[in-house]
mmCIF file of C-alpha atoms in Angstrom:
data_model
loop_
_atom_site.group_PDB
_atom_site.id
_atom_site.type_symbol
_atom_site.label_atom_id
_atom_site.label_comp_id
_atom_site.label_asym_id
_atom_site.label_seq_id
_atom_site.Cartn_x
_atom_site.Cartn_y
_atom_site.Cartn_z
ATOM 1 C CA MET A 232 111.271 81.380 66.917
ATOM 2 C CA LYS A 233 109.912 80.085 70.197
ATOM 3 C CA LYS A 234 107.623 82.113 72.433
ATOM 4 C CA PHE A 235 107.024 81.840 76.191
ATOM 5 C CA ASN A 236 104.317 84.002 77.767
ATOM 6 C CA PHE A 237 104.889 85.819 81.038
ATOM 7 C CA LYS A 238 103.172 84.423 84.104
ATOM 8 C CA TYR A 239 102.594 87.495 86.216
ATOM 9 C CA PRO A 240 102.010 87.074 89.952
ATOM 10 C CA PRO A 241 98.520 88.032 91.180
ATOM 11 C CA ILE A 242 99.757 91.335 92.680
ATOM 12 C CA ALA A 243 101.033 92.385 89.237
ATOM 13 C CA TRP A 244 97.597 91.718 87.727
ATOM 14 C CA VAL A 245 95.968 93.743 90.515
ATOM 15 C CA LEU A 246 98.362 96.671 89.993
ATOM 16 C CA LEU A 247 97.898 96.590 86.220
ATOM 17 C CA ALA A 248 94.125 96.552 86.683
ATOM 18 C CA VAL A 249 94.323 99.514 89.097
ATOM 19 C CA VAL A 250 96.450 101.488 86.622
ATOM 20 C CA LEU A 251 94.027 100.633 83.827
ATOM 21 C CA LEU A 252 90.952 101.619 85.864
ATOM 22 C CA LEU A 253 92.504 104.881 87.083
ATOM 23 C CA ALA A 254 93.604 105.768 83.559
ATOM 24 C CA LEU A 255 90.122 104.991 82.202
ATOM 25 C CA GLY A 256 88.574 107.099 84.946
ATOM 26 C CA GLY A 257 90.978 109.961 84.212
ATOM 27 C CA LEU A 258 90.262 109.681 80.513
ATOM 28 C CA GLY A 259 86.500 109.782 81.030
ATOM 29 C CA TRP A 260 86.649 112.648 83.522
ATOM 30 C CA ASN A 261 88.872 114.789 81.324
ATOM 31 C CA ILE A 262 86.804 114.128 78.195
ATOM 32 C CA PHE A 263 83.764 115.214 80.206
ATOM 33 C CA ASN A 264 85.592 118.378 81.357
ATOM 34 C CA LEU A 265 86.806 119.089 77.829
ATOM 35 C CA ILE A 266 83.245 118.935 76.470
ATOM 36 C CA GLU A 267 81.820 120.856 79.433
ATOM 37 C CA PHE A 268 84.307 123.747 79.235
ATOM 38 C CA TRP A 269 84.730 123.857 75.440
ATOM 39 C CA GLY A 270 85.244 127.425 74.313
ATOM 40 C CA GLY A 271 86.362 128.510 77.781
ATOM 41 C CA ASP A 272 89.820 129.134 79.182
ATOM 42 C CA VAL A 273 92.478 127.960 76.708
ATOM 43 C CA VAL A 274 94.902 126.902 79.469
ATOM 44 C CA LYS A 275 92.274 124.554 80.962
ATOM 45 C CA LEU A 276 91.460 123.091 77.551
ATOM 46 C CA VAL A 277 95.140 122.452 76.836
ATOM 47 C CA SER A 278 95.595 120.813 80.242
ATOM 48 C CA TYR A 279 92.592 118.534 79.572
ATOM 49 C CA PHE A 280 94.100 117.515 76.229
ATOM 50 C CA ILE A 281 97.443 116.770 77.902
ATOM 51 C CA VAL A 282 95.854 114.656 80.635
ATOM 52 C CA ILE A 283 93.768 112.817 78.011
ATOM 53 C CA ALA A 284 96.949 112.023 76.061
ATOM 54 C CA ILE A 285 98.697 110.767 79.231
ATOM 55 C CA ALA A 286 95.673 108.649 80.177
ATOM 56 C CA LEU A 287 95.530 107.140 76.673
ATOM 57 C CA ALA A 288 99.258 106.353 76.837
ATOM 58 C CA LEU A 289 98.803 104.640 80.230
ATOM 59 C CA ILE A 290 95.843 102.635 78.938
ATOM 60 C CA CYS A 291 97.807 101.470 75.879
ATOM 61 C CA PHE A 292 100.855 100.641 77.992
ATOM 62 C CA ALA A 293 98.885 98.662 80.612
ATOM 63 C CA ILE A 294 96.985 96.691 77.961
ATOM 64 C CA SER A 295 100.182 95.978 76.033
ATOM 65 C CA ILE A 296 101.852 94.619 79.178
ATOM 66 C CA MET A 297 98.808 92.445 79.930
ATOM 67 C CA VAL A 298 98.572 91.046 76.406
ATOM 68 C CA TYR A 299 102.090 91.075 74.951
ATOM 69 C CA GLY A 300 104.359 90.084 77.847
ATOM 70 C CA ASN A 301 106.595 87.259 76.648
ATOM 71 C CA TYR A 302 110.068 85.929 75.978
ATOM 72 C CA THR A 303 110.918 85.092 72.381
ATOM 73 C CA ILE A 304 113.974 83.160 71.279
ATOM 74 C CA LYS A 305 115.126 84.612 67.955
ATOM 75 C CA GLY A 306 118.400 83.381 66.562
ATOM 76 C CA ASN A 307 121.081 83.895 69.240
ATOM 77 C CA ASN A 308 118.932 86.175 71.405
ATOM 78 C CA ILE A 309 116.256 86.013 74.033
ATOM 79 C CA VAL A 310 113.943 88.976 73.490
ATOM 80 C CA CYS A 311 111.969 90.023 76.563
ATOM 81 C CA ASN A 312 108.822 91.848 75.425
ATOM 82 C CA LEU A 313 107.113 93.823 78.150
ATOM 83 C CA GLY A 314 104.421 95.551 76.170
ATOM 84 C CA PHE A 315 106.146 98.214 74.071
ATOM 85 C CA LEU A 316 109.439 97.726 75.917
ATOM 86 C CA LYS A 317 111.944 95.204 74.588
ATOM 87 C CA THR A 318 115.124 93.897 76.160
ATOM 88 C CA THR A 319 117.491 91.587 74.320
ATOM 89 C CA PHE A 320 119.815 89.059 75.944
ATOM 90 C CA ASN A 321 122.542 87.340 73.950
ATOM 91 C CA ILE A 322 122.328 83.591 74.530
ATOM 92 C CA GLU A 323 126.085 83.264 73.958
ATOM 93 C CA GLU A 324 126.638 85.355 77.126
ATOM 94 C CA ILE A 325 124.598 82.989 79.317
ATOM 95 C CA THR A 326 126.741 80.790 81.549
ATOM 96 C CA GLN A 327 124.160 78.996 83.676
ATOM 97 C CA ILE A 328 120.454 78.470 84.257
ATOM 98 C CA THR A 329 119.389 77.500 87.774
ATOM 99 C CA HIS A 330 115.977 76.346 88.918
ATOM 100 C CA PHE A 331 115.465 77.180 92.580
ATOM 101 C CA LYS A 332 113.030 74.547 93.789
ATOM 102 C CA LYS A 333 111.766 76.088 97.028
ATOM 103 C CA SER A 334 110.761 79.424 95.468
ATOM 104 C CA ASP A 335 110.132 77.789 92.050
ATOM 105 C CA LYS A 336 112.155 80.469 90.210
ATOM 106 C CA LEU A 337 114.212 80.076 87.072
ATOM 107 C CA VAL A 338 117.317 82.284 87.068
ATOM 108 C CA VAL A 339 119.610 82.933 84.107
ATOM 109 C CA TYR A 340 123.216 83.943 84.861
ATOM 110 C CA PHE A 341 125.412 85.866 82.420
ATOM 111 C CA ILE A 342 129.173 86.200 81.838
ATOM 112 C CA ASN A 343 129.327 89.686 83.399
ATOM 113 C CA ASP A 344 128.030 88.482 86.815
ATOM 114 C CA LYS A 345 124.513 89.714 86.052
ATOM 115 C CA TYR A 346 121.383 87.629 86.222
ATOM 116 C CA THR A 347 117.692 87.775 85.439
ATOM 117 C CA VAL A 348 114.684 85.871 86.750
ATOM 118 C CA ILE A 349 112.590 84.307 83.990
ATOM 119 C CA VAL A 350 108.902 84.959 84.714
ATOM 120 C CA ILE A 351 107.118 82.133 82.918
ATOM 121 C CA SER A 352 104.922 79.280 84.032
ATOM 122 C CA PRO A 353 106.863 76.530 85.835
ATOM 123 C CA GLU A 354 105.370 74.056 83.351
ATOM 124 C CA GLU A 355 107.297 75.898 80.612
ATOM 125 C CA TYR A 356 110.711 75.828 82.366
ATOM 126 C CA GLU A 357 111.906 72.633 80.696
ATOM 127 C CA ARG A 358 110.852 73.758 77.212
ATOM 128 C CA PHE A 359 112.536 77.157 77.781
ATOM 129 C CA ILE A 360 115.780 75.540 78.973
ATOM 130 C CA PHE A 361 115.873 73.175 75.984
ATOM 131 C CA ALA A 362 115.206 76.043 73.564
ATOM 132 C CA VAL A 363 118.053 78.122 75.022
ATOM 133 C CA ARG A 364 120.452 75.172 75.177
ATOM 134 C CA GLU A 365 119.718 74.371 71.518
ATOM 135 C CA VAL A 366 121.424 77.679 70.686
ATOM 136 C CA ASN A 367 124.270 77.356 73.223
ATOM 137 C CA SER A 368 124.911 73.837 74.497
ATOM 138 C CA LYS A 369 127.684 75.106 76.829
ATOM 139 C CA ILE A 370 125.108 76.567 79.225
ATOM 140 C CA LEU A 371 125.096 74.723 82.537
ATOM 141 C CA TYR A 372 121.780 73.760 84.073
ATOM 142 C CA SER A 373 121.359 73.108 87.776
ATOM 143 C CA THR A 374 118.693 72.865 90.414
ATOM 144 C CA ALA A 375 119.073 74.186 93.924
ATOM 145 C CA ILE A 376 117.089 74.448 97.105
ATOM 146 C CA ASP A 377 116.963 78.052 98.282
ATOM 147 C CA GLY A 378 119.329 78.564 101.182
ATOM 148 C CA GLU A 379 120.989 75.158 100.927
ATOM 149 C CA ASP A 380 124.409 76.823 100.918
ATOM 150 C CA THR A 381 123.552 78.634 104.147
ATOM 151 C CA PRO A 382 124.844 76.954 107.332
ATOM 152 C CA SER A 383 122.144 75.899 109.751
#
């Protein structure tokens, strides 16, 4: 089992931090309201509990994405872990891996004309490619310069 951590772009970190801060603020505010209005209107108390549960879920989800975002190669599969969410790709269905030099992106192409961009550190590209090709040596690897097939 080989693991490759996500390398999120800075805007993703900013958005995750904003979600985390807003959820923490919502959690604190609704706990305050729950304590302040305890014994009052039942509908308000229930709504505070619901918002607290949603805020806790958002906090857990944001932290799990920040901490547990990775690709894991298990057997014949690449498992993409995005916090609590998991997506599995069968390595046998991969036809090609292309490294686009200009944008420094690694793209995996599948049999069914679908593709996915691998979001890891560029320093890990070679190790990732070798790990995938250990499972399926028929996978083609190429490099390309973005737009090189476009006429000038």
